[in-house]
Short mmCIF file of C-alpha atoms (C1' of nucleotides) in Angstrom, two decimals:
data_model
loop_
_atom_site.label_atom_id
_atom_site.label_comp_id
_atom_site.label_asym_id
_atom_site.label_seq_id
_atom_site.Cartn_x
_atom_site.Cartn_y
_atom_site.Cartn_z
CA MET A 655 -9.71 75.41 -3.62
CA ARG A 656 -12.57 73.32 -2.29
CA ALA A 657 -13.44 70.22 -4.13
CA PRO A 658 -16.29 70.78 -6.61
CA GLY A 659 -19.47 69.26 -5.55
CA SER A 660 -18.55 68.85 -2.00
CA GLY A 661 -21.32 71.12 -0.80
CA PRO A 662 -25.02 70.82 -1.41
CA GLY A 663 -26.65 72.25 -4.40
CA CYS A 664 -25.81 75.85 -4.06
CA GLY A 665 -28.86 77.41 -5.56
CA GLN A 666 -31.43 75.79 -3.27
CA GLY A 667 -32.89 77.84 -0.49
CA ARG A 668 -30.31 80.68 -1.06
CA ASP A 669 -31.84 84.09 -0.96
CA ALA A 670 -30.46 87.02 -2.71
CA VAL A 671 -28.89 88.99 -0.05
CA ARG A 672 -25.88 91.11 -0.67
CA LEU A 673 -24.93 92.47 -4.05
CA ILE A 674 -21.82 94.21 -5.12
CA GLY A 675 -23.22 96.22 -7.71
CA PRO A 676 -26.08 97.24 -9.92
CA ILE A 677 -26.88 93.74 -10.82
CA GLY A 678 -30.23 93.45 -9.12
CA THR A 679 -30.17 96.96 -7.68
CA THR A 680 -33.47 96.21 -6.18
CA ALA A 681 -32.03 93.98 -3.46
CA SER A 682 -28.76 95.73 -2.90
CA LYS A 683 -29.86 97.48 0.31
CA GLN A 684 -30.42 94.17 2.12
CA PRO A 685 -27.84 93.29 4.84
CA PRO A 686 -25.69 90.23 4.54
CA PRO A 687 -26.91 87.13 6.19
CA ALA A 688 -25.69 86.26 9.75
CA ARG A 689 -23.95 83.15 8.47
CA PRO A 690 -23.57 81.50 5.07
CA VAL A 691 -26.60 79.64 3.75
CA THR A 692 -24.64 76.87 2.45
CA ALA A 693 -23.15 75.47 5.72
CA ASN A 694 -20.56 73.16 4.07
CA TYR A 695 -18.65 75.98 2.79
CA PRO A 696 -16.17 77.80 4.98
CA VAL A 697 -17.51 81.05 6.38
CA THR A 698 -16.97 83.90 4.16
CA ASN A 699 -18.47 87.21 3.49
CA SER A 700 -19.08 86.19 -0.09
CA PRO A 701 -21.36 88.08 -2.34
CA VAL A 702 -24.46 86.21 -2.97
CA VAL A 703 -25.93 86.66 -6.43
CA PRO A 704 -29.76 87.03 -6.55
CA LEU A 705 -31.59 84.26 -8.45
CA ALA A 706 -32.76 86.42 -11.13
CA THR A 707 -29.40 87.70 -11.93
CA ARG A 708 -27.91 84.19 -11.86
CA ARG A 709 -30.42 83.16 -14.40
CA GLN A 710 -29.67 86.08 -16.59
CA ILE A 711 -25.90 85.42 -16.51
CA GLY A 712 -26.46 81.68 -17.15
CA ARG A 713 -28.80 82.32 -20.15
CA ALA A 714 -26.62 85.08 -21.73
CA LEU A 715 -23.49 82.89 -21.41
CA LEU A 716 -25.04 79.86 -22.93
CA ARG A 717 -26.41 81.89 -25.70
CA TRP A 718 -23.07 83.42 -26.42
CA TYR A 719 -21.31 79.97 -26.11
CA LYS A 720 -23.48 78.27 -28.66
CA GLU A 721 -22.51 80.88 -31.21
CA HIS A 722 -18.87 81.68 -30.36
CA GLN A 723 -17.31 78.34 -29.08
CA ARG A 724 -14.24 77.16 -30.76
CA ASP A 725 -14.11 74.03 -32.76
CA LEU A 726 -12.00 71.99 -30.57
CA PRO A 727 -11.34 68.28 -31.17
CA TRP A 728 -12.14 66.99 -27.65
CA ARG A 729 -15.60 68.79 -27.89
CA LYS A 730 -16.59 66.22 -30.63
CA SER A 731 -16.50 62.99 -29.00
CA GLY A 732 -18.45 62.33 -25.72
CA ASP A 733 -15.86 59.76 -24.66
CA PRO A 734 -14.92 60.43 -20.95
CA TYR A 735 -11.41 59.28 -21.66
CA ALA A 736 -11.05 61.95 -24.49
CA VAL A 737 -12.29 64.69 -22.15
CA TRP A 738 -9.91 63.53 -19.44
CA VAL A 739 -6.95 63.57 -21.81
CA SER A 740 -7.86 67.07 -22.95
CA GLU A 741 -8.29 68.35 -19.34
CA ILE A 742 -4.97 67.13 -18.24
CA MET A 743 -3.08 68.52 -21.26
CA LEU A 744 -4.91 71.84 -20.87
CA GLN A 745 -3.60 72.37 -17.45
CA GLN A 746 -1.52 75.51 -17.42
CA THR A 747 -1.25 75.06 -21.16
CA ARG A 748 -2.61 77.02 -23.97
CA VAL A 749 -5.38 75.51 -26.21
CA GLU A 750 -3.20 76.22 -29.26
CA SER A 751 -0.31 74.20 -27.89
CA VAL A 752 -2.59 71.31 -26.96
CA ARG A 753 -4.32 70.76 -30.28
CA GLU A 754 -1.46 68.90 -32.12
CA TYR A 755 -0.39 66.82 -29.02
CA TYR A 756 -3.89 65.87 -28.41
CA ARG A 757 -4.42 64.68 -31.89
CA ARG A 758 -1.27 62.58 -31.88
CA TRP A 759 -2.01 61.27 -28.34
CA MET A 760 -5.35 60.04 -29.33
CA LEU A 761 -3.77 58.21 -32.43
CA ALA A 762 -1.18 56.72 -30.17
CA PHE A 763 -3.48 55.88 -27.23
CA PRO A 764 -6.98 55.78 -28.67
CA SER A 765 -8.49 54.33 -25.45
CA LEU A 766 -7.97 54.21 -21.63
CA ASP A 767 -6.91 50.46 -21.91
CA LEU A 768 -4.33 51.08 -24.58
CA LEU A 769 -2.86 54.01 -22.49
CA ALA A 770 -2.69 51.75 -19.42
CA ALA A 771 -0.92 49.09 -21.45
CA ALA A 772 1.82 51.53 -22.91
CA SER A 773 5.22 51.86 -21.49
CA GLU A 774 6.32 54.98 -19.56
CA GLN A 775 8.91 55.78 -22.12
CA ASP A 776 6.37 55.84 -24.87
CA VAL A 777 4.05 57.95 -22.81
CA LEU A 778 6.88 60.49 -22.16
CA ARG A 779 7.84 60.43 -25.83
CA ARG A 780 4.36 61.53 -26.92
CA TRP A 781 4.30 64.29 -24.24
CA GLN A 782 7.77 65.63 -24.87
CA GLY A 783 7.64 69.34 -25.50
CA LEU A 784 4.37 69.98 -23.76
CA GLY A 785 5.97 70.43 -20.30
CA TYR A 786 4.96 69.66 -16.87
CA TYR A 787 5.72 65.78 -17.40
CA SER A 788 4.24 64.73 -14.05
CA ARG A 789 0.90 65.25 -15.93
CA ALA A 790 1.87 62.46 -18.46
CA ARG A 791 3.25 60.12 -15.69
CA ASN A 792 0.20 60.63 -13.53
CA LEU A 793 -2.18 60.10 -16.43
CA HIS A 794 -0.43 56.82 -17.29
CA ARG A 795 -0.53 55.69 -13.63
CA ALA A 796 -4.25 56.77 -13.32
CA ALA A 797 -5.22 54.82 -16.37
CA GLN A 798 -3.67 51.72 -14.86
CA MET A 799 -5.59 52.36 -11.47
CA VAL A 800 -8.93 52.78 -13.54
CA VAL A 801 -8.34 49.43 -15.07
CA ALA A 802 -7.40 47.77 -11.89
CA GLU A 803 -9.91 49.48 -9.66
CA TRP A 804 -12.85 50.65 -11.78
CA GLY A 805 -13.00 47.99 -14.55
CA GLY A 806 -11.59 50.17 -17.19
CA LYS A 807 -14.31 52.90 -16.69
CA LEU A 808 -13.71 56.36 -15.28
CA PRO A 809 -15.71 56.99 -12.02
CA LYS A 810 -18.30 59.78 -12.53
CA LEU A 811 -18.22 61.73 -9.31
CA PRO A 812 -15.71 64.45 -8.49
CA LYS A 813 -14.73 62.85 -5.27
CA GLU A 814 -13.76 59.48 -6.80
CA LEU A 815 -12.08 61.31 -9.73
CA GLN A 816 -9.97 63.21 -7.32
CA ARG A 817 -8.40 60.09 -5.93
CA LEU A 818 -6.68 59.57 -9.22
CA PRO A 819 -3.17 61.05 -9.49
CA GLY A 820 -3.20 64.35 -11.63
CA ILE A 821 -6.81 65.08 -11.12
CA GLY A 822 -7.38 67.97 -8.53
CA PRO A 823 -10.50 69.97 -7.80
CA TYR A 824 -10.63 71.68 -11.19
CA SER A 825 -10.11 68.59 -13.35
CA ALA A 826 -12.56 66.44 -11.44
CA GLY A 827 -15.30 69.07 -11.86
CA ALA A 828 -14.50 69.42 -15.47
CA ILE A 829 -14.58 65.78 -16.21
CA ALA A 830 -17.76 65.20 -14.08
CA SER A 831 -19.58 68.09 -15.68
CA ILE A 832 -18.52 67.63 -19.17
CA ALA A 833 -18.34 63.92 -19.55
CA PHE A 834 -20.77 62.68 -16.96
CA ARG A 835 -23.29 65.59 -16.93
CA GLN A 836 -23.05 66.28 -13.31
CA ASP A 837 -24.09 69.60 -12.04
CA VAL A 838 -20.72 70.52 -10.46
CA PRO A 839 -18.69 73.76 -10.71
CA ILE A 840 -15.20 74.33 -11.95
CA VAL A 841 -12.90 77.25 -11.08
CA ASP A 842 -9.86 77.61 -13.24
CA GLY A 843 -7.89 80.73 -14.18
CA ASN A 844 -10.38 81.79 -16.65
CA VAL A 845 -13.39 81.45 -14.33
CA VAL A 846 -11.32 83.42 -11.60
CA ARG A 847 -10.83 86.26 -14.01
CA VAL A 848 -14.42 86.40 -15.22
CA LEU A 849 -15.95 86.19 -11.82
CA CYS A 850 -13.54 88.55 -10.19
CA ARG A 851 -14.32 91.12 -12.74
CA LEU A 852 -18.12 90.52 -12.88
CA PHE A 853 -18.36 91.09 -9.27
CA ALA A 854 -15.30 93.29 -8.67
CA LEU A 855 -13.83 91.07 -6.12
CA ASP A 856 -10.54 92.64 -5.29
CA THR A 857 -8.77 90.29 -2.77
CA ASP A 858 -6.27 87.70 -3.78
CA PRO A 859 -8.37 84.94 -5.55
CA THR A 860 -5.63 82.23 -4.97
CA ARG A 861 -6.12 82.36 -1.13
CA ALA A 862 -8.92 81.84 1.26
CA PRO A 863 -11.40 83.16 1.70
CA LEU A 864 -11.91 84.33 -1.96
CA LYS A 865 -10.72 81.13 -3.36
CA ASN A 866 -13.66 79.36 -1.60
CA THR A 867 -16.00 82.03 -2.41
CA LEU A 868 -15.29 81.60 -6.04
CA TRP A 869 -16.32 77.90 -5.97
CA GLU A 870 -19.48 79.03 -4.18
CA ILE A 871 -20.39 81.47 -6.81
CA ALA A 872 -19.52 79.23 -9.79
CA GLU A 873 -21.78 76.71 -8.25
CA SER A 874 -24.68 79.20 -7.85
CA LEU A 875 -24.38 80.22 -11.36
CA ILE A 876 -24.61 76.72 -12.91
CA VAL A 877 -27.63 76.21 -15.26
CA LYS A 878 -29.26 73.15 -14.00
CA GLY A 879 -28.81 70.13 -16.28
CA GLN A 880 -26.24 72.09 -18.44
CA ALA A 881 -23.26 72.44 -16.20
CA GLY A 882 -20.89 71.05 -18.74
CA ALA A 883 -21.89 73.74 -21.35
CA PHE A 884 -22.04 76.33 -18.97
CA ASN A 885 -18.73 75.62 -17.26
CA GLN A 886 -17.07 75.57 -20.74
CA ALA A 887 -18.88 78.73 -21.60
CA LEU A 888 -17.34 80.55 -18.67
CA MET A 889 -13.90 79.39 -19.59
CA GLU A 890 -14.31 80.14 -23.18
CA LEU A 891 -15.49 83.64 -22.27
CA GLY A 892 -12.35 84.08 -20.36
CA ALA A 893 -10.26 82.79 -23.04
CA LEU A 894 -11.76 84.80 -25.98
CA VAL A 895 -13.38 87.88 -24.42
CA CYS A 896 -12.47 88.51 -20.76
CA THR A 897 -8.80 88.18 -21.41
CA PRO A 898 -6.07 89.15 -18.92
CA GLN A 899 -4.83 92.20 -21.12
CA LYS A 900 -7.14 94.34 -23.10
CA PRO A 901 -10.55 92.46 -22.56
CA ARG A 902 -12.96 92.87 -25.47
CA CYS A 903 -15.73 94.18 -23.30
CA SER A 904 -17.65 95.56 -26.32
CA ASP A 905 -18.12 91.99 -27.52
CA CYS A 906 -19.05 90.69 -23.97
CA PRO A 907 -22.49 89.33 -23.43
CA LEU A 908 -22.12 90.14 -19.60
CA SER A 909 -20.74 93.74 -20.02
CA ARG A 910 -24.11 95.23 -18.90
CA VAL A 911 -23.88 93.54 -15.52
CA CYS A 912 -20.17 93.55 -15.12
CA GLU A 913 -19.00 95.51 -12.09
CA ALA A 914 -15.27 95.84 -13.26
CA HIS A 915 -16.49 97.19 -16.46
CA ARG A 916 -18.82 99.71 -14.97
CA LEU A 917 -16.11 100.84 -12.45
CA ASN A 918 -13.39 100.84 -15.28
CA ARG A 919 -11.25 98.37 -13.19
CA THR A 920 -10.81 95.42 -15.55
CA ALA A 921 -7.04 96.15 -15.79
CA SER A 922 -6.61 95.72 -12.04
CA LEU A 923 -8.74 92.60 -11.55
CA PRO A 924 -8.18 89.91 -10.75
CA ALA A 925 -5.81 90.82 -7.83
CA LEU A 926 -3.14 88.16 -8.53
CA PRO A 927 0.07 87.78 -6.42
CA LYS A 928 3.16 88.80 -8.07
CA ALA A 929 5.18 86.21 -9.93
CA ALA A 930 8.37 84.86 -8.41
CA ALA A 931 11.54 86.61 -9.33
CA VAL A 932 13.58 85.41 -12.20
CA THR A 933 16.97 83.70 -11.62
CA ARG A 934 19.50 83.55 -14.14
CA VAL A 935 21.62 80.32 -14.79
CA ARG A 936 24.25 79.23 -17.24
CA ASN A 937 24.15 75.68 -18.36
CA ILE A 938 27.00 73.72 -20.20
CA ALA A 939 26.09 70.77 -22.22
CA VAL A 940 28.44 68.41 -23.89
CA VAL A 941 27.72 66.41 -27.10
CA ALA A 942 30.41 63.72 -27.06
CA THR A 943 30.93 61.96 -30.35
CA ARG A 944 32.48 58.54 -31.19
CA ARG A 945 32.18 56.70 -34.50
CA SER A 946 28.97 58.64 -35.69
CA ARG A 947 27.37 57.97 -32.37
CA VAL A 948 26.46 60.64 -29.60
CA LEU A 949 26.45 60.10 -25.78
CA VAL A 950 23.10 60.53 -24.15
CA VAL A 951 22.22 60.02 -20.32
CA GLN A 952 18.92 59.14 -18.79
CA ARG A 953 17.88 61.13 -15.79
CA PRO A 954 17.05 59.22 -12.76
CA GLN A 955 13.49 58.20 -12.00
CA ASP A 956 13.30 60.40 -9.07
CA ALA A 957 14.84 63.53 -10.57
CA ARG A 958 12.95 66.62 -9.60
CA ARG A 959 12.87 67.84 -13.16
CA TRP A 960 12.33 65.61 -16.23
CA PRO A 961 12.54 62.20 -14.56
CA SER A 962 13.36 59.25 -16.70
CA MET A 963 13.98 61.52 -19.84
CA TRP A 964 17.24 61.82 -21.83
CA GLU A 965 19.81 64.48 -22.12
CA PHE A 966 23.28 65.34 -23.22
CA PRO A 967 25.66 65.46 -20.15
CA ASN A 968 25.10 68.94 -18.75
CA MET A 969 25.28 71.02 -15.63
CA ASP A 970 24.41 74.44 -14.36
CA VAL A 971 27.35 76.63 -13.54
CA LEU A 972 28.44 79.92 -12.10
CA THR A 973 29.27 82.56 -14.52
CA LYS A 974 33.01 82.41 -14.08
CA THR A 975 33.35 78.51 -14.69
CA GLN A 976 36.24 77.17 -16.88
CA ILE A 977 34.75 75.22 -19.82
CA PRO A 978 37.39 72.47 -19.88
CA SER A 979 37.06 71.63 -16.28
CA THR A 980 33.33 71.49 -16.43
CA ILE A 981 33.23 69.30 -19.42
CA ASN A 982 35.60 67.06 -17.67
CA LYS A 983 33.51 67.04 -14.60
CA LEU A 984 30.51 65.87 -16.79
CA LEU A 985 32.31 63.02 -18.57
CA ALA A 986 34.74 61.71 -15.92
CA PRO A 987 31.98 60.05 -13.75
CA LEU A 988 30.96 58.18 -16.92
CA GLY A 989 34.66 56.95 -17.32
CA LEU A 990 35.38 59.13 -20.30
CA GLU A 991 37.91 61.87 -21.18
CA ILE A 992 38.24 64.06 -24.07
CA GLN A 993 41.18 65.80 -25.86
CA ASP A 994 39.27 68.25 -27.91
CA ARG A 995 36.18 70.33 -28.03
CA LYS A 996 34.65 73.25 -29.72
CA ALA A 997 31.62 75.45 -29.41
CA LEU A 998 28.49 73.92 -30.97
CA MET A 999 25.71 76.29 -30.29
CA SER A 1000 24.30 78.44 -27.65
CA PHE A 1001 20.76 79.81 -26.99
CA HIS A 1002 18.67 80.61 -24.09
CA HIS A 1003 15.35 79.32 -22.78
CA ALA A 1004 13.21 79.53 -19.75
CA VAL A 1005 12.28 76.73 -17.14
CA THR A 1006 9.76 77.80 -14.58
CA ARG A 1007 11.49 80.94 -12.75
CA TYR A 1008 14.87 80.33 -14.33
CA ARG A 1009 16.25 81.95 -17.33
CA ILE A 1010 18.87 79.73 -18.70
CA GLU A 1011 21.73 80.32 -21.07
CA VAL A 1012 22.65 77.05 -22.61
CA GLU A 1013 26.17 76.64 -24.16
CA ALA A 1014 26.63 73.36 -26.06
CA PHE A 1015 30.10 71.97 -26.95
CA ALA A 1016 31.06 69.28 -29.21
CA ALA A 1017 33.64 66.85 -27.81
CA THR A 1018 35.63 64.62 -29.89
CA LYS A 1019 38.75 62.33 -29.48
CA ILE A 1020 37.16 60.51 -26.64
CA SER A 1021 39.14 58.14 -24.62
CA GLY A 1022 38.19 55.78 -21.91
CA LYS A 1023 35.31 53.27 -21.72
CA LEU A 1024 31.69 53.99 -20.72
CA ARG A 1025 31.14 52.61 -17.34
CA PRO A 1026 28.90 49.46 -17.51
CA ARG A 1027 25.26 49.89 -16.21
CA SER A 1028 25.54 53.72 -16.08
CA ALA A 1029 22.53 55.45 -17.34
CA ALA A 1030 24.45 56.50 -20.50
CA ARG A 1031 24.28 55.14 -24.05
CA TRP A 1032 25.87 55.74 -27.29
CA VAL A 1033 23.17 56.34 -29.93
CA HIS A 1034 23.02 57.23 -33.61
CA PRO A 1035 21.73 60.66 -34.05
CA ASP A 1036 18.80 59.43 -36.04
CA ASP A 1037 17.67 57.48 -33.02
CA LEU A 1038 17.48 60.49 -30.82
CA GLU A 1039 14.00 61.14 -32.06
CA GLU A 1040 12.98 58.03 -30.15
CA LEU A 1041 14.14 59.26 -26.81
CA PRO A 1042 11.88 61.56 -24.67
CA MET A 1043 13.97 64.74 -24.03
CA PRO A 1044 13.36 68.10 -22.45
CA ALA A 1045 12.96 71.06 -24.92
CA ALA A 1046 16.33 72.43 -24.51
CA GLN A 1047 17.95 69.19 -25.16
CA ARG A 1048 15.78 68.40 -27.96
CA ARG A 1049 16.87 71.53 -29.44
CA ILE A 1050 20.43 70.46 -29.36
CA ALA A 1051 19.49 67.09 -30.83
CA ARG A 1052 17.72 68.81 -33.80
CA ALA A 1053 20.70 70.97 -34.47
CA LEU A 1054 22.81 67.86 -34.67
CA GLU A 1055 20.56 66.22 -37.35
CA LYS A 1056 21.23 69.29 -39.60
CA SER A 1057 25.01 69.27 -39.08
CA ASP A 1058 27.35 66.36 -40.08
CA LEU A 1059 28.71 66.13 -36.42
"C1'" DA B 747 0.41 77.31 2.65
"C1'" DA B 748 4.07 78.10 -0.38
"C1'" DC B 749 6.46 76.45 -3.81
"C1'" DG B 750 8.20 73.76 -7.82
"C1'" DC B 751 7.01 71.98 -12.01
"C1'" DG B 752 7.86 73.48 -18.74
"C1'" DT B 753 7.15 75.43 -22.57
"C1'" DG B 754 6.23 78.59 -26.60
"C1'" DG B 755 3.60 82.69 -27.61
"C1'" DG B 756 2.02 87.48 -26.91
"C1'" DT B 757 2.98 92.37 -25.98
"C1'" DT C 1264 14.36 92.77 -23.83
"C1'" DA C 1265 11.52 91.42 -20.31
"C1'" DC C 1266 7.77 90.31 -18.49
"C1'" DC C 1267 3.07 87.83 -18.51
"C1'" DC C 1268 1.59 84.17 -18.79
"C1'" DA C 1269 -2.16 79.06 -19.99
"C1'" DA C 1270 -8.39 74.83 -18.95
"C1'" DG C 1271 -3.56 72.96 -11.84
"C1'" DC C 1272 -1.56 69.54 -9.14
"C1'" DG C 1273 1.45 67.44 -5.70
"C1'" DT C 1274 3.89 67.89 -1.56
#
DNA sequence: AACGCGTGGGT
DNA sequence: TACCCAAGCGT
């Protein structure tokens, strides 16, 4: 996607030229322009919405938003840091999942400076369970950069914001428009869905040229001076009304001008690519116990998944694996050996495109001594709560609290 | 440009 | 059960 705000004001000088549907039927016979009016954008055959229709959409959307917007905590304060935190948490994550994390995060790190001063373990601990942990690490790192390079104040321009780790085109546009009142567009999954349906755009919106076109259209629709509200209105409509399945067209303020609705094509738009195929995996985890303490290992800082987080020794295995030898393989590198084991629990969960069957075993009668300076530690079960752990590992840890070991 | 990164909830 | 995801980003 193009960086928001990288082009000139989109509305200016743009004539209504080509329409996709009955919106502005008066102009629909006119031919497309020889080249795009906005030269900074890649050449596309994008539909250009006539000014009258753009105004109509903007007004209708803002009116609807005023009445139907959800009461969300990050909409209360005008603090750019609060907006930033919420936008990062909301990346690929549902509002309902974010609410509680956001609340606790703002209690733990009420300001950008306090976040910058926090330890990475503390940051990961507050984020654990929310997923996509690089978001937390990037947010932390970016806060330190803002302190060092911007005097502790977030920059206002999308281009500047995008230099911070974790802030891409969408988040830069969101922060700039919502927190700093800049008239810049955003395109997220909701906006993609709403615009693809509104104008019946049926090519893949995740790839050029439609990807770029959507930024153009989003920019052209902005109600000047109210980009923050308008952008949120567009997303809110996508979240509450123009939903992926069973859109509530009868409640939609734009249904009268919506091409997908008119053509009865809402179900097939947007034309997203198929999701990656699921791979099944089995995972063996060991809870080694000695003198009321359990063994946990910290993942390396440069691990692809869950870097710096803690877990019980575990590994993915082929379906035919022998359990005793697997457990031995897990503990031997740490200098430990076990005589006895029993099944503790088993469950499945999903990680990105993997479907994982986890089998946890309890190991007792441990012999050998933990290698010094290995990333492993014996901890009391009550202290597991302090360590950032991936969700599946946390699930094992919680089961431990309830049992007597 | 395509792929990997998490998780819990809805249908 | 088996998908489909949800306010994207980094590489």
